[in-house]
mmCIF file of C-alpha atoms in Angstrom:
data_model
loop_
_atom_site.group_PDB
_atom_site.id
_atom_site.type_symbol
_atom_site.label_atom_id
_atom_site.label_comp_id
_atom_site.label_asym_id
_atom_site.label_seq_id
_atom_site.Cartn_x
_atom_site.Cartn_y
_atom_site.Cartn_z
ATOM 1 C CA UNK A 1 50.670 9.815 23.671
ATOM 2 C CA UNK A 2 51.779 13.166 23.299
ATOM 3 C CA UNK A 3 48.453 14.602 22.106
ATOM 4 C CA UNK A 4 47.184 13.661 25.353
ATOM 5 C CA UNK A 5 49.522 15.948 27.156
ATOM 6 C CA UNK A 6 49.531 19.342 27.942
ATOM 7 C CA UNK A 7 52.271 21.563 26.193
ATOM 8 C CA UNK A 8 54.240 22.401 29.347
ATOM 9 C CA UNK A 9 54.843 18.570 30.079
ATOM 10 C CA UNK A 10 55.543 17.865 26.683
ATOM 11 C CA UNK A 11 58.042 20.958 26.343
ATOM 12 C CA UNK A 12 59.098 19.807 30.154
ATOM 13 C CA UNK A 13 59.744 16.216 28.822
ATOM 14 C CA UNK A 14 61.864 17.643 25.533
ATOM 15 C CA UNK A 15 64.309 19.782 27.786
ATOM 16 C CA UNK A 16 64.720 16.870 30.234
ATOM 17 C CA UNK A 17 65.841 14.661 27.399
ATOM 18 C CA UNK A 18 67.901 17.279 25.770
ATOM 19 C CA UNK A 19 70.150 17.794 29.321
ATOM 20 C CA UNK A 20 70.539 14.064 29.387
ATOM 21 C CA UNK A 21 72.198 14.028 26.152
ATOM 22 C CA UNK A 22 74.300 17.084 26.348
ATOM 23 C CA UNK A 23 72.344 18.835 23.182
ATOM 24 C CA UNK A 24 72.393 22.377 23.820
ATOM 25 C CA UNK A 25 70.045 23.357 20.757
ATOM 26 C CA UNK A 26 66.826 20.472 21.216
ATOM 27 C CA UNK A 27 64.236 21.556 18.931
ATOM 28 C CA UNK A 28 61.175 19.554 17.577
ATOM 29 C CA UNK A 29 62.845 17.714 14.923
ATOM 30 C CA UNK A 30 65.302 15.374 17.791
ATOM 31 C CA UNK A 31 62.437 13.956 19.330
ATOM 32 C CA UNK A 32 59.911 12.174 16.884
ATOM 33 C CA UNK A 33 56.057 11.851 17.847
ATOM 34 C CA UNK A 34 55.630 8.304 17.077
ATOM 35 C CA UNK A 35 58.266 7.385 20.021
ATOM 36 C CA UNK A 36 56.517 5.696 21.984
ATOM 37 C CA UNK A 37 57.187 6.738 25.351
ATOM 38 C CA UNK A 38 55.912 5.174 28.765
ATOM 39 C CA UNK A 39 55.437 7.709 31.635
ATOM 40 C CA UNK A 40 55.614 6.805 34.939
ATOM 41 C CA UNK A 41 54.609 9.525 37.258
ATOM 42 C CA UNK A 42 55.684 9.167 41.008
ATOM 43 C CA UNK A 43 53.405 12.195 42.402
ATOM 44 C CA UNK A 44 49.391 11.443 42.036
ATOM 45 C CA UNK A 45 48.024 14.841 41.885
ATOM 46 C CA UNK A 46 49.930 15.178 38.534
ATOM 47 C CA UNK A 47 51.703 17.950 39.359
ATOM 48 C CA UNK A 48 54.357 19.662 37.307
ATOM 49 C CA UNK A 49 57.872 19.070 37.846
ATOM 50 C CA UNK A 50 61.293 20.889 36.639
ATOM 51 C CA UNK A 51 63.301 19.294 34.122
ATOM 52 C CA UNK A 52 65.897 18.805 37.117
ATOM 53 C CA UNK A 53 63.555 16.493 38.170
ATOM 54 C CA UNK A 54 62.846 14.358 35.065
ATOM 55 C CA UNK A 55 64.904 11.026 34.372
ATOM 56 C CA UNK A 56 64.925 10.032 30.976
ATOM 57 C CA UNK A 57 65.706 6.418 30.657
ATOM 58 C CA UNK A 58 66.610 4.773 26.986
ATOM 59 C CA UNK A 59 64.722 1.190 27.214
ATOM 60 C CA UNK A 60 65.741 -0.093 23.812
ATOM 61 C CA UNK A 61 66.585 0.119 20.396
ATOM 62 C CA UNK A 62 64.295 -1.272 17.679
ATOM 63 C CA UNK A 63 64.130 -0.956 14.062
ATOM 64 C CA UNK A 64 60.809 1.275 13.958
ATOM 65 C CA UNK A 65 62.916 3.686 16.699
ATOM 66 C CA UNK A 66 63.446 4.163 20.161
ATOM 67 C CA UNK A 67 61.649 3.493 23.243
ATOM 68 C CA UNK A 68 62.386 6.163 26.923
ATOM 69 C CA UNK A 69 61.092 5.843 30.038
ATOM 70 C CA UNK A 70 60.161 9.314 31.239
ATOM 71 C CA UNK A 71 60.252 9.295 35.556
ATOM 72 C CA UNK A 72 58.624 12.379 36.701
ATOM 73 C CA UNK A 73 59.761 13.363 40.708
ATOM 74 C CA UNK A 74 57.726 15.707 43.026
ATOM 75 C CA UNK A 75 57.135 19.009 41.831
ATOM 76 C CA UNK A 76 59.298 21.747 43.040
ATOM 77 C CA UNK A 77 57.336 24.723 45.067
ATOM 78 C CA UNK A 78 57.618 27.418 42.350
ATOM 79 C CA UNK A 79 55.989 25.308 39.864
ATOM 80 C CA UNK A 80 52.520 25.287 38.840
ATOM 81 C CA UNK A 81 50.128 24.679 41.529
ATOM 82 C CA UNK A 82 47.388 22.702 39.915
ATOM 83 C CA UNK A 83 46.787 19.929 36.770
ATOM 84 C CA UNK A 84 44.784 22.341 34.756
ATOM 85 C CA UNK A 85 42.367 19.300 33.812
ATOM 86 C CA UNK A 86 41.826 18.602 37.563
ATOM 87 C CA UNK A 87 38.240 19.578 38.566
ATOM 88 C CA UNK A 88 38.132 22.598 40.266
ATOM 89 C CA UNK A 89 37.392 22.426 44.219
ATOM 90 C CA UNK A 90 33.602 22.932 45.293
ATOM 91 C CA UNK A 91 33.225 25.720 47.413
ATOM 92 C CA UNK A 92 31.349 25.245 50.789
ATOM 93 C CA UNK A 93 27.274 25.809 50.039
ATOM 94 C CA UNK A 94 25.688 26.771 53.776
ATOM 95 C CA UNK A 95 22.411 25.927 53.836
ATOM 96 C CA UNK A 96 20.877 29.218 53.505
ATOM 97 C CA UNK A 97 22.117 29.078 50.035
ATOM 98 C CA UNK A 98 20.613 25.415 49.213
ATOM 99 C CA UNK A 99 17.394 26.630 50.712
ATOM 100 C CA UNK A 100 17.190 30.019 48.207
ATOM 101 C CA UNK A 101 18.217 27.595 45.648
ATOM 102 C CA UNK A 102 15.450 24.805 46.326
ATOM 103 C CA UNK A 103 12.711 27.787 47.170
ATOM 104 C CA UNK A 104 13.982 29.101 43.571
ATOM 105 C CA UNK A 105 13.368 25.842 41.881
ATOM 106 C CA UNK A 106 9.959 25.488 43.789
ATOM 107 C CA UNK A 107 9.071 28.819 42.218
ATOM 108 C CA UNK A 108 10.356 28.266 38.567
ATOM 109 C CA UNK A 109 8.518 24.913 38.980
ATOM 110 C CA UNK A 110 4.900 26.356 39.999
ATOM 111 C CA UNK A 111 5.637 29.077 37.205
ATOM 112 C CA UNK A 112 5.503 26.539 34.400
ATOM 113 C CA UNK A 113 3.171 24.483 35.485
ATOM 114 C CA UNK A 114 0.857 27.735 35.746
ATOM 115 C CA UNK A 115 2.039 28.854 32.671
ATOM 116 C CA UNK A 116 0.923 25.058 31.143
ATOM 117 C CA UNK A 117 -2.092 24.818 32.910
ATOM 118 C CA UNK A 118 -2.905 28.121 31.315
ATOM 119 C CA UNK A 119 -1.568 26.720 27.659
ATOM 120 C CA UNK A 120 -4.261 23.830 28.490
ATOM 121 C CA UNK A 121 -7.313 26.435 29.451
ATOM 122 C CA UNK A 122 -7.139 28.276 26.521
ATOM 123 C CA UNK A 123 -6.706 24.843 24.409
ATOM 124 C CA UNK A 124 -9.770 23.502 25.648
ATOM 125 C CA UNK A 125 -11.496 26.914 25.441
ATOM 126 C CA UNK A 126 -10.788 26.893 21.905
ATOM 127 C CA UNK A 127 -11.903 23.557 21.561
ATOM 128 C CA UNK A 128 -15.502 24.363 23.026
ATOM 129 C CA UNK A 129 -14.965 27.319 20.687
ATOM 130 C CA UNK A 130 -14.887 24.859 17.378
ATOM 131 C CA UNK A 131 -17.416 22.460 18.848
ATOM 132 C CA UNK A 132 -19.876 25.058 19.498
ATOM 133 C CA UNK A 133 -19.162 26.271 15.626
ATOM 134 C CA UNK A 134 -19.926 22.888 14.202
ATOM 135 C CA UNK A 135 -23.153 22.239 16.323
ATOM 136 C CA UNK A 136 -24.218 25.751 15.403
ATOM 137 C CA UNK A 137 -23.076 25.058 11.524
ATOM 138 C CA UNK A 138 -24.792 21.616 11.696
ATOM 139 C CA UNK A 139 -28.211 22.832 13.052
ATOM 140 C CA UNK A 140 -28.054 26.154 9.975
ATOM 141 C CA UNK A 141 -27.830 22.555 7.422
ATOM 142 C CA UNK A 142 -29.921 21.030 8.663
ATOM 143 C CA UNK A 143 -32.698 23.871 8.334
ATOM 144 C CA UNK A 144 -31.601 24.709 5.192
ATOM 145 C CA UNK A 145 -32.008 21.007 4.199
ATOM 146 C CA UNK A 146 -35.056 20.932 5.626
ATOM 147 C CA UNK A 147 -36.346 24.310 4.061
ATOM 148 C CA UNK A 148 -35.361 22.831 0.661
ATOM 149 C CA UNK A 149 -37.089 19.661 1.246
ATOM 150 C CA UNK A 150 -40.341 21.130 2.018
ATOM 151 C CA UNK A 151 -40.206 23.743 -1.045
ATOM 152 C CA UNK A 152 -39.471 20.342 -2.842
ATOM 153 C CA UNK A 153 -42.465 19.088 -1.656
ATOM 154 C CA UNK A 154 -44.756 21.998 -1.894
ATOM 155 C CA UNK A 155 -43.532 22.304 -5.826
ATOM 156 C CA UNK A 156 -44.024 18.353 -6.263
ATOM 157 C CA UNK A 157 -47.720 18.922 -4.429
ATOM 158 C CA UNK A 158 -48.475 21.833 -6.665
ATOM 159 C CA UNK A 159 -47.462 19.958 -9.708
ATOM 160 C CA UNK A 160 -49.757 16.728 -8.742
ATOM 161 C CA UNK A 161 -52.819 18.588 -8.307
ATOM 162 C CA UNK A 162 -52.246 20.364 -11.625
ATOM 163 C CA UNK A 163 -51.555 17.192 -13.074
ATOM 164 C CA UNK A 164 -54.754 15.110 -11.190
ATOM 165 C CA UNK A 165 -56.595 18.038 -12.029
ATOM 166 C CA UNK A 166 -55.771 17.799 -15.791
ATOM 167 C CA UNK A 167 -56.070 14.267 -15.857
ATOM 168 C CA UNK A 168 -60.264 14.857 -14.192
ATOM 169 C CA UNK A 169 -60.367 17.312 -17.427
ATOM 170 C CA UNK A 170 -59.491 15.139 -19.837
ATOM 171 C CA UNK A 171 -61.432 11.941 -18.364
ATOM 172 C CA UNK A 172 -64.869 14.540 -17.931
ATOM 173 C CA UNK A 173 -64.425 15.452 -21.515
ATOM 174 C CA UNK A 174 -63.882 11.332 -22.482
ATOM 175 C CA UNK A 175 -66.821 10.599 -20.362
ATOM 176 C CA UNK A 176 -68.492 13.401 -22.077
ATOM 177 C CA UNK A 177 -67.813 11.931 -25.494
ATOM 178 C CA UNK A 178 -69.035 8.366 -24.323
ATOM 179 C CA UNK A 179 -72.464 9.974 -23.406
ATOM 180 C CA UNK A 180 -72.839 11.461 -26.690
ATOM 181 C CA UNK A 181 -71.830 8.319 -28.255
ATOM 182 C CA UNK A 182 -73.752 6.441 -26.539
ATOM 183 C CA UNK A 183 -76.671 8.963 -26.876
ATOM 184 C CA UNK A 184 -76.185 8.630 -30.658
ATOM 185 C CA UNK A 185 -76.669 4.963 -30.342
ATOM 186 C CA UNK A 186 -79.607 4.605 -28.199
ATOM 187 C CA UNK A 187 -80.828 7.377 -31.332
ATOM 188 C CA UNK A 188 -79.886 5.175 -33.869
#
């Protein structure tokens, strides 16, 4: 418990206990940290009192050590004013001042959404960018493809006329030599 505490209780506690049992040296070492030790404070807004103030009460005695009761009364006026952990007071907030902060969160709300609805523009500008690209990279294939194929074709026409046109040769010359034969035949 006496981690949870601030320092000035805990030193406020450790003099309290020391004036209750007449020690005029109380250091550390009298009061061990595993005590455990039930507080019971009397004021709510936790504020500090004098060790004048403090009762220290000795509940029992047990073989693991002792058990005090700690009663805390109302703080005196020259003591601290606040429970450092309280939460601070709000100041008042006139409406003017909610207003200039609501028009200021209008504004930084229109900025980003201009600022994203630019982000988008230039996204799908890009994008029309690339698709334009592939249509224009797709049509340059597909003439080159096209340009090949009819080379391809020209070649393979060029090559079957020269070929049907060697293959009339050679059956003129066969029906040449079947005349003759035939010629030396009709002679015979």
């Amino acid at each position: 418990m006496w981690g949870l505490l601030l320092p000035d209780l805990r030193d406020s506690c450790e003099k309290a206990f020391c004036q209750i049992y007449n020690r005029t040296q109380c250091g550390r070492s009298l009061i061990s940290y595993s005590v455990p030790i039930n507080f019971k404070i009397n004021n709510t807004n936790l504020k500090m009192a004098a060790p004048e103030d403090m009762q220290v009460k000795e509940l029992d005695k047990r073989a693991s050590g002792q058990a005090f009761e700690v009663l805390i009364g109302t703080p005196t006026p020259d003591t601290k004013s606040d429970f450092p952990l309280a939460p601070s007071k709000k100041k008042d907030v006139s409406l003017e001042e909610i207003q200039r902060k609501l028009d200021a969160a209008e504004e930084r709300r229109k900025s980003h959404e201009a600022e994203v609805l630019k982000h988008l523009a230039g996204k799908r500008e890009h994008e029309k960018e690339v698709l334009q690209k592939a249509m224009e990279d797709n049509n340059n294939f597909s003439k080159m493809a096209e340009e090949k194929l009819n080379q391809k074709m020209e070649a393979n026409k060029g090559k079957r006329t020269a070929m049907m046109a060697a293959m009339n040769e050679k059956f003129k010359e066969k029906d040449k030599k079947l005349e003759e034969v035939r010629k030396n035949k009709e002679t015979n």
